[in-house]
CSV table of C-alpha atoms (C1' of nucleotides) in Angstrom, one decimal:
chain,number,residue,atom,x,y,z
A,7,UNK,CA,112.8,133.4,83.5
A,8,UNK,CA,113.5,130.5,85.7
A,9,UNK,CA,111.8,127.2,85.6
A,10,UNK,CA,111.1,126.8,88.6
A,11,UNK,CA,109.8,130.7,89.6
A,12,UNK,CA,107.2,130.1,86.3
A,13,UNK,CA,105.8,126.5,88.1
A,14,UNK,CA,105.7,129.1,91.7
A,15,UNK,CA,103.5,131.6,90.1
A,16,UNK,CA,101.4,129.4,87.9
A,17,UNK,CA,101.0,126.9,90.7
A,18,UNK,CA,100.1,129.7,93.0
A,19,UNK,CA,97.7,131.3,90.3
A,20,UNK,CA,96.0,128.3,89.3
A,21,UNK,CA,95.5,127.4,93.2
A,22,UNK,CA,93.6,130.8,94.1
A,23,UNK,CA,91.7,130.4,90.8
A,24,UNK,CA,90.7,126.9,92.2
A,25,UNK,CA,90.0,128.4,95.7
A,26,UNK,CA,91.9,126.3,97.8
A,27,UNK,CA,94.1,127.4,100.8
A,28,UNK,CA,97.8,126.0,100.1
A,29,UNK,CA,97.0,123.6,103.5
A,30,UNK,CA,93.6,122.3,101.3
A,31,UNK,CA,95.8,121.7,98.4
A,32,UNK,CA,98.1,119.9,100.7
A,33,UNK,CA,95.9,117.9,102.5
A,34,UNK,CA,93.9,117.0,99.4
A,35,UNK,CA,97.4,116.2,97.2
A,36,UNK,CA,98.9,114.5,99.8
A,37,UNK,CA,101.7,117.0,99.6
A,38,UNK,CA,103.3,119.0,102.7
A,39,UNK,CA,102.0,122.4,103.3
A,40,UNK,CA,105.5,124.2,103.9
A,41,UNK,CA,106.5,122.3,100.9
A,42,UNK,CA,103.9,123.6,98.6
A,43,UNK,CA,104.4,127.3,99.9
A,44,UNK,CA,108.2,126.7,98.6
A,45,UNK,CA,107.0,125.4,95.3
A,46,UNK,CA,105.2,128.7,94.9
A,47,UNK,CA,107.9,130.9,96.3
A,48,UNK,CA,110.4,128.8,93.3
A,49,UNK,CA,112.5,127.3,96.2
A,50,UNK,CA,112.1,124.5,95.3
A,51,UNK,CA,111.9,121.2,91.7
A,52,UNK,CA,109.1,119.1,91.8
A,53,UNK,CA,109.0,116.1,90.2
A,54,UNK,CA,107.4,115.0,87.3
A,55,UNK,CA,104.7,112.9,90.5
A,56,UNK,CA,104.4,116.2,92.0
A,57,UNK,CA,102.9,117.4,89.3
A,58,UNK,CA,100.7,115.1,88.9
A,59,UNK,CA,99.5,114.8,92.2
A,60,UNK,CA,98.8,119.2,92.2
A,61,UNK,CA,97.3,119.0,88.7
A,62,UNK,CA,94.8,116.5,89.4
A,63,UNK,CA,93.6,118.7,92.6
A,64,UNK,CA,94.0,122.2,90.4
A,65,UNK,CA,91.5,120.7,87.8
A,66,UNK,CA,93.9,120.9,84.8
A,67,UNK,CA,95.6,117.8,83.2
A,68,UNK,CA,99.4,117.7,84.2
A,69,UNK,CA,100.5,118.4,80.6
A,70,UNK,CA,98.4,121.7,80.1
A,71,UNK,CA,100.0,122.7,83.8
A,72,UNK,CA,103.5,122.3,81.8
A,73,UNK,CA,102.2,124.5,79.1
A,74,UNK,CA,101.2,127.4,81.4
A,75,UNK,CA,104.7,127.2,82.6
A,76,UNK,CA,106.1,126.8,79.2
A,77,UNK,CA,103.6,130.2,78.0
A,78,UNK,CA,104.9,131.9,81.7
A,79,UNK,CA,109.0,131.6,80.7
A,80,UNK,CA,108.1,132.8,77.1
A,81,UNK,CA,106.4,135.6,77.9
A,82,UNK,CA,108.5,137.1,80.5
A,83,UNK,CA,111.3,135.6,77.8
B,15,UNK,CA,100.5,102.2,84.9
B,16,UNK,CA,102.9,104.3,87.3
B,17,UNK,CA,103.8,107.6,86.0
B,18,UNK,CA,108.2,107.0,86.1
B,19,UNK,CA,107.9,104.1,84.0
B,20,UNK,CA,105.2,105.7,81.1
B,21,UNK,CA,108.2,108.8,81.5
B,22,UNK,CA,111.0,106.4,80.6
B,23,UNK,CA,109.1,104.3,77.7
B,24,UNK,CA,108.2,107.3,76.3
B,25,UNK,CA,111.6,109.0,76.4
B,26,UNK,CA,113.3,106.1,75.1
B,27,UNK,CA,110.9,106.0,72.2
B,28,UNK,CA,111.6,109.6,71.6
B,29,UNK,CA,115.5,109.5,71.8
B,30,UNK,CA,115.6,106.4,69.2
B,31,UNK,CA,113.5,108.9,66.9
B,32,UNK,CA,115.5,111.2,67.1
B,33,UNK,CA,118.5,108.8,66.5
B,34,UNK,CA,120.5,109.9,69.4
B,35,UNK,CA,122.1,106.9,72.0
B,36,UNK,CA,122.0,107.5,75.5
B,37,UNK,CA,125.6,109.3,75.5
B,38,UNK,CA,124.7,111.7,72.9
B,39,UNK,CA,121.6,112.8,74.6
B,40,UNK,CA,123.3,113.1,77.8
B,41,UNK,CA,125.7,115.1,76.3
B,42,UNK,CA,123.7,117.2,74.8
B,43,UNK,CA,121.0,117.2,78.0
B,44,UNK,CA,124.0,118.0,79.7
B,45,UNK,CA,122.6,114.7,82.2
B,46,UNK,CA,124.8,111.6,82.9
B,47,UNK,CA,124.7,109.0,80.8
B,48,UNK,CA,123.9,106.5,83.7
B,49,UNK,CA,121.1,108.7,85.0
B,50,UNK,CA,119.2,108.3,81.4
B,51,UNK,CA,119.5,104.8,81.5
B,52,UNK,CA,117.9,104.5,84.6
B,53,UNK,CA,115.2,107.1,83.6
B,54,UNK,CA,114.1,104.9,80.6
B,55,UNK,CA,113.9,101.9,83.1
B,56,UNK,CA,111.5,103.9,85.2
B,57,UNK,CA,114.0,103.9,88.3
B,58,UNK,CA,114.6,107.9,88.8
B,59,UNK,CA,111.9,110.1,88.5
B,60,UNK,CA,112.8,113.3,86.7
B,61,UNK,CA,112.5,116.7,87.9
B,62,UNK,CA,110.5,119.5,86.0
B,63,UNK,CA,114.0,121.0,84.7
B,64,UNK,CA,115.1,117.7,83.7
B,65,UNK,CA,112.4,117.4,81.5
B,66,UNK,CA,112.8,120.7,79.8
B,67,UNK,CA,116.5,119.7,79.2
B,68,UNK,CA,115.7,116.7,77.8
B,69,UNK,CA,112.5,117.7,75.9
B,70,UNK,CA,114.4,120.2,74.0
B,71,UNK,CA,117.1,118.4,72.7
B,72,UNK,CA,114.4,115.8,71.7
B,73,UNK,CA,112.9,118.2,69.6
B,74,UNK,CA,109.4,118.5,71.4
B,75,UNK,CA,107.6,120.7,74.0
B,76,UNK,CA,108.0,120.2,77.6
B,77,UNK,CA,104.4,119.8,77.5
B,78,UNK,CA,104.2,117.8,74.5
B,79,UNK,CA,106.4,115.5,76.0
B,80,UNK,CA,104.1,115.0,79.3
B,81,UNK,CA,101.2,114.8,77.4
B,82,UNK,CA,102.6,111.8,75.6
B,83,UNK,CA,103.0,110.5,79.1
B,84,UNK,CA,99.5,111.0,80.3
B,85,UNK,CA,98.7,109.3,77.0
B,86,UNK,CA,101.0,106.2,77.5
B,87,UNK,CA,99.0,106.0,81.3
B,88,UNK,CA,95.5,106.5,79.6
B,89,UNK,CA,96.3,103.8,77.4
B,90,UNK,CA,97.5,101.5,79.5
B,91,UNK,CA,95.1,102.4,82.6
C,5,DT,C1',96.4,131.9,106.0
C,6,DT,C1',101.2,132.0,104.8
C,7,DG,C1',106.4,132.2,105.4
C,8,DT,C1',110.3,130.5,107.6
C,9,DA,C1',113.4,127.7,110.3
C,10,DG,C1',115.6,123.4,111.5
C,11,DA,C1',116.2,118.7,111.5
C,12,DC,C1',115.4,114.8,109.1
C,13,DT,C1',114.8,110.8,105.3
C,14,DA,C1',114.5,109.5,100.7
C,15,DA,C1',115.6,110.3,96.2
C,16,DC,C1',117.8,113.0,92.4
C,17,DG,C1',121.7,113.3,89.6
C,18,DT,C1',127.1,112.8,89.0
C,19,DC,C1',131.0,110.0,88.3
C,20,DG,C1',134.3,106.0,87.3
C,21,DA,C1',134.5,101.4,86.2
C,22,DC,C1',133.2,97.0,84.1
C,23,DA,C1',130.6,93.5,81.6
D,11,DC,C1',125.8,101.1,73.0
D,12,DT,C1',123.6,100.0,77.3
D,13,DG,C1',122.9,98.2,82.2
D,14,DT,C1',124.7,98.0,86.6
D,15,DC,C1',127.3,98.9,90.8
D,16,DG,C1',129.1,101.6,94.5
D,17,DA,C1',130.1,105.8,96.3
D,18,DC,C1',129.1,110.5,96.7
D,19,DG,C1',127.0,115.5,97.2
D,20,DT,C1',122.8,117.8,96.6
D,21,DT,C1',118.0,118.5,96.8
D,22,DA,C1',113.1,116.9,97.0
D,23,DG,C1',109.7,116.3,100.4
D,24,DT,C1',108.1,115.6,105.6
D,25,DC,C1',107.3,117.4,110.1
D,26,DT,C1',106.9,120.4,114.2
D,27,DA,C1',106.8,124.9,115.7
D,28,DC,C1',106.4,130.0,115.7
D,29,DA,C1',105.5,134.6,114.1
DNA sequence: TTGTAGACTAACGTCGACA
DNA sequence: CTGTCGACGTTAGTCTACA
């Protein structure tokens, strides 16, 4: 599995666990909206920033959201 | 301490670790040379597939490697 | 609420050369 | 072996708008 599809999905999982709309996210990561809905659709990198900025708001420490990713590829190998 | 420049002190500290130079990791990394230099000075800001190329031929986790980041921050508020 | 489209700016990442 | 420079193509990330 790709890199970037297993940050989409555990970025979009983690968000709806959190409760947040992708615009709250935005607005509260000081991301863009249509840019986070690409993140989660794997269209698009982010940045080792990015992550920090959406793992601060998704309550998990930017490292463990790298794990989940990590745990994501090597499960779907 | 701003998160590009705790990425490149701790990558340089890794690659001289590992005994690699800056050629042989971007080799390996399959990165330019020029583009791990100025990741070590804290002037690019890698991607989240940069840092899994780079993590692995470090011989670390992705996440291991960020965490070591976060750490380097902590430390130095 | 989310996806998509287009147009845009800034930055990522490559490459060749030289100190 | 590493830093830097300039040039370059590609992509991260913003913004407005519409279904």
């Amino acid at each position: 599995m790709e890199i970037e599809g297993a940050f989409g999905l555990v970025l979009k999982e983690r968000r709806q666990a959190v409760g947040l709309s992708q615009l709250e996210l935005a607005n509260r990561s000081g991301l863009d909206r249509t840019f986070i809905s690409m993140l989660e659709r794997g269209q698009r990198r982010p940045t080792l920033n990015t992550i920090f900025s959406l793992a601060k708001e998704l309550g998990v420490s930017p490292s463990g959201f790298v794990k989940e990713v990590e745990k994501y590829i090597a499960k779907n190998e």
